[in-house]
Amino acid sequence: MRINRGKAIRKHLRFYRIVYGFDAPYNFILDGNFIYEATKYKMDILHRLTQQLQVKTGEINLFITSSSLAELASVKGENAVNATNYAKAFCEVLDDSDGHGEASFKLVQYLEKAHQRWVKATGTKDNENVKRFMVATQDKVLRHNLARLPGIPLVYLNNVALVMEVPSSTSREFNSEIELAAYEIFEEF
């Protein structure tokens, strides 16, 4: 089972690498509930991601949004304290204060803006400077909302197993549009 999961992750990662330009170092936005779940199982997130993506140590950057950190800090209990401490120690905080609503909606808004910056920079020198993010979350509603945005790899925990979701239909449609446009340009010559 572990071998099949590793193959699936490599296959999905190859899709995102070719179509959306994902390359090491990989930037992961961790949701508070993902960190909470991982610390509950005493799992080292950075080590597990490095192992599953088969990259060298230091090729993964962890981020958390300010609203997710605040939401995590407001939860009571020993696991919540451990999760908050992990987030403060290992994650760089992204400011999402200009978004509206709760933490998950702010994350969707933040990633929409990041995707728009990437699309504008496509084909220019600035494209390499635009950060592409992967998202790790346990929230099914958030994963569903993020699947509507093209080019966002989603990761979640199934007990202690790390799982990368299949590229969404929106991501595959975006790829088809790019290929069709490239084919039409090729046909003109």
Tab-separated table of C-alpha atoms in Angstrom, residues 63-157:
chain	number	residue	atom	x	y	z
A	63	PHE	CA	3.817	28.352	5.982
A	64	ILE	CA	0.709	29.084	8.018
A	65	THR	CA	-1.701	31.983	7.616
A	66	SER	CA	-2.071	34.420	10.488
A	67	SER	CA	-5.783	33.636	10.825
A	68	SER	CA	-5.115	29.869	11.006
A	69	LEU	CA	-2.481	30.452	13.668
A	70	ALA	CA	-4.890	32.602	15.690
A	71	GLU	CA	-7.620	29.983	15.309
A	72	LEU	CA	-5.217	27.239	16.428
A	73	ALA	CA	-4.058	29.281	19.421
A	74	SER	CA	-7.662	29.740	20.567
A	75	VAL	CA	-8.263	25.976	20.879
A	76	LYS	CA	-7.827	24.507	24.369
A	77	GLY	CA	-5.990	21.321	25.264
A	78	GLU	CA	-2.534	19.787	25.264
A	79	ASN	CA	-2.641	18.771	21.579
A	80	ALA	CA	-3.649	22.299	20.605
A	81	VAL	CA	-0.754	23.775	22.589
A	82	ASN	CA	1.655	21.332	20.915
A	83	ALA	CA	0.238	22.212	17.494
A	84	THR	CA	0.535	25.947	18.162
A	85	ASN	CA	4.117	25.541	19.352
A	86	TYR	CA	4.954	23.502	16.233
A	87	ALA	CA	3.417	26.148	13.959
A	88	LYS	CA	5.316	28.962	15.677
A	89	ALA	CA	8.608	27.047	15.576
A	90	PHE	CA	8.577	25.629	12.039
A	91	CYS	CA	6.160	27.723	9.941
A	92	GLU	CA	6.574	31.133	8.421
A	93	VAL	CA	3.442	33.229	8.961
A	94	LEU	CA	1.634	34.618	5.897
A	95	ASP	CA	-0.464	37.733	6.446
A	96	ASP	CA	-4.025	37.149	5.269
A	97	SER	CA	-5.584	39.999	7.216
A	98	ASP	CA	-7.060	41.601	4.082
A	99	GLY	CA	-9.408	38.616	3.592
A	100	HIS	CA	-12.941	38.340	4.943
A	101	GLY	CA	-14.577	35.615	6.987
A	102	GLU	CA	-13.098	32.753	8.924
A	103	ALA	CA	-9.605	31.299	8.424
A	104	SER	CA	-10.546	28.824	5.672
A	105	PHE	CA	-12.237	31.523	3.561
A	106	LYS	CA	-9.240	33.816	4.020
A	107	LEU	CA	-6.959	31.017	2.822
A	108	VAL	CA	-9.045	30.539	-0.338
A	109	GLN	CA	-8.932	34.290	-1.004
A	110	TYR	CA	-5.170	34.395	-0.421
A	111	LEU	CA	-4.575	31.522	-2.847
A	112	GLU	CA	-6.863	33.075	-5.486
A	113	LYS	CA	-4.675	36.180	-5.428
A	114	ALA	CA	-1.495	34.080	-5.582
A	115	HIS	CA	-2.855	32.190	-8.600
A	116	GLN	CA	-3.756	35.445	-10.355
A	117	ARG	CA	-0.201	36.744	-9.778
A	118	TRP	CA	1.155	33.521	-11.296
A	119	VAL	CA	-1.116	33.754	-14.372
A	120	LYS	CA	-0.085	37.398	-14.945
A	121	ALA	CA	3.587	36.479	-14.665
A	122	THR	CA	3.346	33.464	-17.004
A	123	GLY	CA	5.735	33.886	-19.896
A	124	THR	CA	7.665	36.711	-18.228
A	125	LYS	CA	10.860	36.858	-16.200
A	126	ASP	CA	8.797	37.430	-13.039
A	127	ASN	CA	7.270	33.944	-13.303
A	128	GLU	CA	10.161	32.393	-11.379
A	129	ASN	CA	9.699	34.840	-8.492
A	130	VAL	CA	6.011	34.067	-7.936
A	131	LYS	CA	5.509	31.534	-5.148
A	132	ARG	CA	3.372	28.496	-5.875
A	133	PHE	CA	1.757	26.878	-2.859
A	134	MET	CA	0.602	23.401	-1.932
A	135	VAL	CA	-1.994	23.129	0.828
A	136	ALA	CA	-2.159	20.575	3.622
A	137	THR	CA	-5.528	20.469	5.381
A	138	GLN	CA	-7.937	18.053	6.992
A	139	ASP	CA	-10.994	20.224	6.266
A	140	LYS	CA	-13.072	18.586	3.504
A	141	VAL	CA	-15.016	21.767	2.759
A	142	LEU	CA	-11.788	23.727	2.363
A	143	ARG	CA	-10.349	21.051	0.069
A	144	HIS	CA	-13.539	21.195	-2.015
A	145	ASN	CA	-13.325	25.004	-2.259
A	146	LEU	CA	-9.620	24.907	-3.137
A	147	ALA	CA	-10.251	22.276	-5.812
A	148	ARG	CA	-12.127	24.967	-7.743
A	149	LEU	CA	-8.865	26.905	-8.086
A	150	PRO	CA	-6.526	25.512	-10.741
A	151	GLY	CA	-3.016	24.440	-9.814
A	152	ILE	CA	-3.230	23.887	-6.072
A	153	PRO	CA	-2.006	20.484	-4.915
A	154	LEU	CA	-3.915	19.305	-1.840
A	155	VAL	CA	-2.525	17.041	0.853
A	156	TYR	CA	-4.272	15.506	3.856
A	157	LEU	CA	-3.737	12.829	6.487
